[in-house]
Short mmCIF file of C-alpha atoms in Angstrom, two decimals:
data_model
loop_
_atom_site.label_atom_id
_atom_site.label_comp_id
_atom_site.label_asym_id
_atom_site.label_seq_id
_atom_site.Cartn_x
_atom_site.Cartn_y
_atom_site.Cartn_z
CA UNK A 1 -5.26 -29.96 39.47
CA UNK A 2 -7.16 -26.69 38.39
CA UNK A 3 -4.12 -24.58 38.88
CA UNK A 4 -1.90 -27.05 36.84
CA UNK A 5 -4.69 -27.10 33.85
CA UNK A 6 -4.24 -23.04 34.01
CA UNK A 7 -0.88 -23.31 33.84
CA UNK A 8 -0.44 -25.77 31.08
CA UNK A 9 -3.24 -23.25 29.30
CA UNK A 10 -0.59 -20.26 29.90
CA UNK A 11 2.09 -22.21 28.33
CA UNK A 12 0.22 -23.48 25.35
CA UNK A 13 -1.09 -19.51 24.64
CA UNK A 14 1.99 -18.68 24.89
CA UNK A 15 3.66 -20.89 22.51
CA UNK A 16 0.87 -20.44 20.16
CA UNK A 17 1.86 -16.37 20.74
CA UNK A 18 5.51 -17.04 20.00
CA UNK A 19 4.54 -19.24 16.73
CA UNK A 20 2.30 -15.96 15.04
CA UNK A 21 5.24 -13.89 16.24
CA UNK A 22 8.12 -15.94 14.42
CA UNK A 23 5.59 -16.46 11.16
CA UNK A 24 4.45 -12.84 10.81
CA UNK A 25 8.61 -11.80 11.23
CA UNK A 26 9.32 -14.39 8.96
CA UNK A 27 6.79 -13.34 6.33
CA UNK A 28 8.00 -9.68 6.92
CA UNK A 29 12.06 -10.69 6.11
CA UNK A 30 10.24 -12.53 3.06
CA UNK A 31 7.97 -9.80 1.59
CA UNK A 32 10.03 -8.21 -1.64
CA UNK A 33 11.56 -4.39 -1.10
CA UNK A 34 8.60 -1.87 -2.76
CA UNK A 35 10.96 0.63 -2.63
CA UNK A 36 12.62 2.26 -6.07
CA UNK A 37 15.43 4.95 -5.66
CA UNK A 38 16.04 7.49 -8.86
CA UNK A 39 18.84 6.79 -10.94
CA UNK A 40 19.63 9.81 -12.50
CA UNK A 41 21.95 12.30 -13.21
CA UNK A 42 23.13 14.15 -9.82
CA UNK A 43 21.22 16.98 -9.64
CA UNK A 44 18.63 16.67 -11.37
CA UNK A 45 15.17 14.05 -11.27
CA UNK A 46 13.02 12.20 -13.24
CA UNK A 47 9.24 13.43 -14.49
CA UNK A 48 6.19 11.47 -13.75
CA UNK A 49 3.51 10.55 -15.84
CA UNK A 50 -0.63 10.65 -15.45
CA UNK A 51 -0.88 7.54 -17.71
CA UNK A 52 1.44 5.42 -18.87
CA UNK A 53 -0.34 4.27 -21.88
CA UNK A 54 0.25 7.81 -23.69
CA UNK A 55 3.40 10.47 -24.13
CA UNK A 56 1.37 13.67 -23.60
CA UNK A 57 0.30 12.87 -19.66
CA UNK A 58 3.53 14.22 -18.17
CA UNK A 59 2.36 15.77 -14.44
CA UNK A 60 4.98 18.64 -14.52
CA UNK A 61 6.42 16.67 -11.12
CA UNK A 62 10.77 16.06 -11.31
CA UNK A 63 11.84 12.80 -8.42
CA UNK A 64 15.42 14.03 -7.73
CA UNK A 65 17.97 11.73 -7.96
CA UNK A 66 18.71 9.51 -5.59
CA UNK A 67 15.62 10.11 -3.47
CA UNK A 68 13.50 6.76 -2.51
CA UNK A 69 9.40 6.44 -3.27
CA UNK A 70 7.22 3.45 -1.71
CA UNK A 71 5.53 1.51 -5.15
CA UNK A 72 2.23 0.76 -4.67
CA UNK A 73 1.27 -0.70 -8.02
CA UNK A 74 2.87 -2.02 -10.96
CA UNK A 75 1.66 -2.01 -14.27
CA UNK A 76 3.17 -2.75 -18.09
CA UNK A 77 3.25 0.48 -20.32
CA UNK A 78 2.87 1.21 -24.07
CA UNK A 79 6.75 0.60 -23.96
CA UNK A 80 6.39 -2.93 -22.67
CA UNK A 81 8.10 -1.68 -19.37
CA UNK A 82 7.14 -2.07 -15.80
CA UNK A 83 5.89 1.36 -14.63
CA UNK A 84 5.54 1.71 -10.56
CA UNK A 85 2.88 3.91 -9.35
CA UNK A 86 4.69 6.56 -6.98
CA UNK A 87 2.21 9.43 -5.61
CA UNK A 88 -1.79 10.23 -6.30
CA UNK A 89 -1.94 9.01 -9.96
CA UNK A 90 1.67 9.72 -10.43
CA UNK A 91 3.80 6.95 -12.38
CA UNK A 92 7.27 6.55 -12.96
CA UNK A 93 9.41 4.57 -15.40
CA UNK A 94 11.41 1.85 -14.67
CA UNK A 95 14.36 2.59 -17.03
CA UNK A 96 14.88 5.42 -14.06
CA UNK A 97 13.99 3.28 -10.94
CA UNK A 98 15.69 0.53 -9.31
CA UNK A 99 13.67 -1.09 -6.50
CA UNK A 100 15.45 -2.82 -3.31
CA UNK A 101 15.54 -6.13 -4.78
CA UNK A 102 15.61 -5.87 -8.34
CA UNK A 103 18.45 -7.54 -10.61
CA UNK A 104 18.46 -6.04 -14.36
CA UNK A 105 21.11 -5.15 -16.93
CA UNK A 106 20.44 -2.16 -18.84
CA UNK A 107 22.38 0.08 -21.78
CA UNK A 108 23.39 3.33 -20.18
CA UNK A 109 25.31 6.49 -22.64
CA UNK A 110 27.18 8.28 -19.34
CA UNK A 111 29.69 9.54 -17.56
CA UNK A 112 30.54 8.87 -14.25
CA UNK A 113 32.43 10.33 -11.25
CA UNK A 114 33.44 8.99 -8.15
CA UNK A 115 32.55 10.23 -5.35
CA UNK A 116 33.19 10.33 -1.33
CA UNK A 117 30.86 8.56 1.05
CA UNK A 118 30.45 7.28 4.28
CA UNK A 119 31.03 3.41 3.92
CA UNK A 120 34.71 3.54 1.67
CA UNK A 121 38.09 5.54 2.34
CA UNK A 122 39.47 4.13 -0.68
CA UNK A 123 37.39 3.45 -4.41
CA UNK A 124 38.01 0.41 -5.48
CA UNK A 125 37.47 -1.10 -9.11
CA UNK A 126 35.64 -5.12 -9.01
CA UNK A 127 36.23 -7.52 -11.38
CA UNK A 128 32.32 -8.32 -11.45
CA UNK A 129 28.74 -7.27 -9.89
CA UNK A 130 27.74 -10.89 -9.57
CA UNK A 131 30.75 -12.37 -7.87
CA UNK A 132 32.56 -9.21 -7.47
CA UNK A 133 36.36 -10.24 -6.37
CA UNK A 134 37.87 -6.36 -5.18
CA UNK A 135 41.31 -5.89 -7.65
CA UNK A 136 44.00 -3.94 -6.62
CA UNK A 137 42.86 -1.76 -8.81
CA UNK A 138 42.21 1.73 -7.20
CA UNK A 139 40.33 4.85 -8.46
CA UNK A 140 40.86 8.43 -6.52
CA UNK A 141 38.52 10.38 -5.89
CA UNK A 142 36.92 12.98 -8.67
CA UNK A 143 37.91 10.23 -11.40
CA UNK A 144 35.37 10.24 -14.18
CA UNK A 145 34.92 7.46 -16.61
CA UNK A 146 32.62 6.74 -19.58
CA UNK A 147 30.23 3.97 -18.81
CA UNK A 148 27.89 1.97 -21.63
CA UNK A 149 26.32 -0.70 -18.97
CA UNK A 150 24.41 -0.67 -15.68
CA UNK A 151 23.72 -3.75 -14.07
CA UNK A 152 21.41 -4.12 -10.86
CA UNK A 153 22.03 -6.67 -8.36
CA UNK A 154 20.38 -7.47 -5.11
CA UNK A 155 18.57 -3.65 -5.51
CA UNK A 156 22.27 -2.24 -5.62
CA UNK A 157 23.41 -0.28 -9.11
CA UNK A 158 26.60 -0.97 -10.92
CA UNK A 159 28.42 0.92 -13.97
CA UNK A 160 30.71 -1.42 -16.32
CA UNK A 161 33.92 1.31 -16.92
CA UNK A 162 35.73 -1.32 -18.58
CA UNK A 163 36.48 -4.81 -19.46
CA UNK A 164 35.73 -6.72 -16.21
CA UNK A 165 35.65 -3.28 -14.42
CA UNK A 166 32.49 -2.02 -12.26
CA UNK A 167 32.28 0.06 -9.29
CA UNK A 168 29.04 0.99 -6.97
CA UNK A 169 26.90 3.24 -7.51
CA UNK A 170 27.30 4.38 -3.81
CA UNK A 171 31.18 5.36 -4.88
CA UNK A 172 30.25 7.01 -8.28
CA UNK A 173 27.69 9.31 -9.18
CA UNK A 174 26.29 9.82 -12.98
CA UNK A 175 27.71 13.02 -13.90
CA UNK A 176 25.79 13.30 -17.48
CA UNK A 177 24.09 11.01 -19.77
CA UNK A 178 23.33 11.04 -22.87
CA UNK A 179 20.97 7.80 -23.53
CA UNK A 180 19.70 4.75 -21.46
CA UNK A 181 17.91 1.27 -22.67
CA UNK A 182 14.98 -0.73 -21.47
CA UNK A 183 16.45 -2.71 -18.49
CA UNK A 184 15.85 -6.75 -18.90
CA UNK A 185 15.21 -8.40 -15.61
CA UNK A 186 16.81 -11.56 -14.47
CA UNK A 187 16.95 -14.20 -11.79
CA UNK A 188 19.87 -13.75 -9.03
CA UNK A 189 21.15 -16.98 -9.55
CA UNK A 190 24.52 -16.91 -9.96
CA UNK A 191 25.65 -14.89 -7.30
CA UNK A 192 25.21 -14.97 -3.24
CA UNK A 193 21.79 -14.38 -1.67
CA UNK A 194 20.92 -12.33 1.15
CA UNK A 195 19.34 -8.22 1.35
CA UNK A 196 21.71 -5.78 -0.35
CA UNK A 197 24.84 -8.14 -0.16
CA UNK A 198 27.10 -5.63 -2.10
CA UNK A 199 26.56 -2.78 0.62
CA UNK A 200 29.56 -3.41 2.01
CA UNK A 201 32.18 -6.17 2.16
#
């Protein structure tokens, strides 16, 4: 009888083990991506500010382009954007920062090029960055094209190059720019969940 309380102990602590387990994983997959990556011109980075309530604060520190920073705070600036706090008093602006999850549409003055990578042989041109459908529609490498719009979805950058024409910011690189907007956030809800479902296909 004593052994078979011990055991039925065992097998309740363990359950109870496997519960916390499957709740703290859960609450992990949950938990929204702190991570922004600098959207910039290749090449170059991004200055960061001591306070983001004034325009004389700048720290003399550049983010390159395309490298990633863990945000510990966010706060609203004099600009009424969010502002993420990168580094020992260092902020950044959002209008240059595009955390993991984030879905915004933004005014961008630039030129892009695509580029070579490691997930595509072949650049393709989608209709979309919500639903995007590939066309048949194919751009070689070294292609630059003048792009007015910048769209994130699902943490994942876009450039409009034409009428119902967008390709990834992992295939094309901004080349030069001349001006970029405040970006306006939105709810993903008219396109499919999941994390970073326009990786890849």
């Amino acid at each position: 009888m004593k052994k078979k309380t011990i055991a039925t102990g065992l097998a309740l602590l363990t359950a109870m083990i496997g519960l916390s387990t499957s709740q703290s994983q859960s609450a992990e997959a949950a938990a929204p991506d702190k991570t922004a990556t600098v959207n910039y011109v290749k090449g170059y980075g991004i200055a960061t500010w001591r306070d983001v309530q004034t325009a004389s604060s700048v720290t003399g520190h550049y983010l390159p382009t395309e490298s990633q920073w863990l945000v510990n705070t966010t706060v609203t600036g004099a600009d009424g954007q969010p502002w993420y706090l990168v580094g020992n008093n260092e902020w950044a602006s959002s209008k240059y920062y595009d955390l993991g999850n984030e879905n915004s549409v933004q005014d961008l003055d630039a030129i892009v090029k695509m580029e070579k990578n490691d997930y595509y042989d072949t650049q393709f041109i989608y209709s979309s960055p919500l639903i995007p459908e590939i066309s048949t529609v194919t751009s070689p490498f070294g292609t630059e094209y003048k792009t007015f719009s910048k769209r994130v979805v699902g943490g994942n950058a876009w450039y409009e190059i034409g009428k119902n024409q967008w390709v990834k910011d992992i295939c094309a690189t901004i080349k030069s720019e001349k001006s970029r907007g405040n970006k306006t956030f939105f709810e993903p809800t008219d396109y499919r969940k999941g994390p970073n479902p326009y990786q890849g296909e």
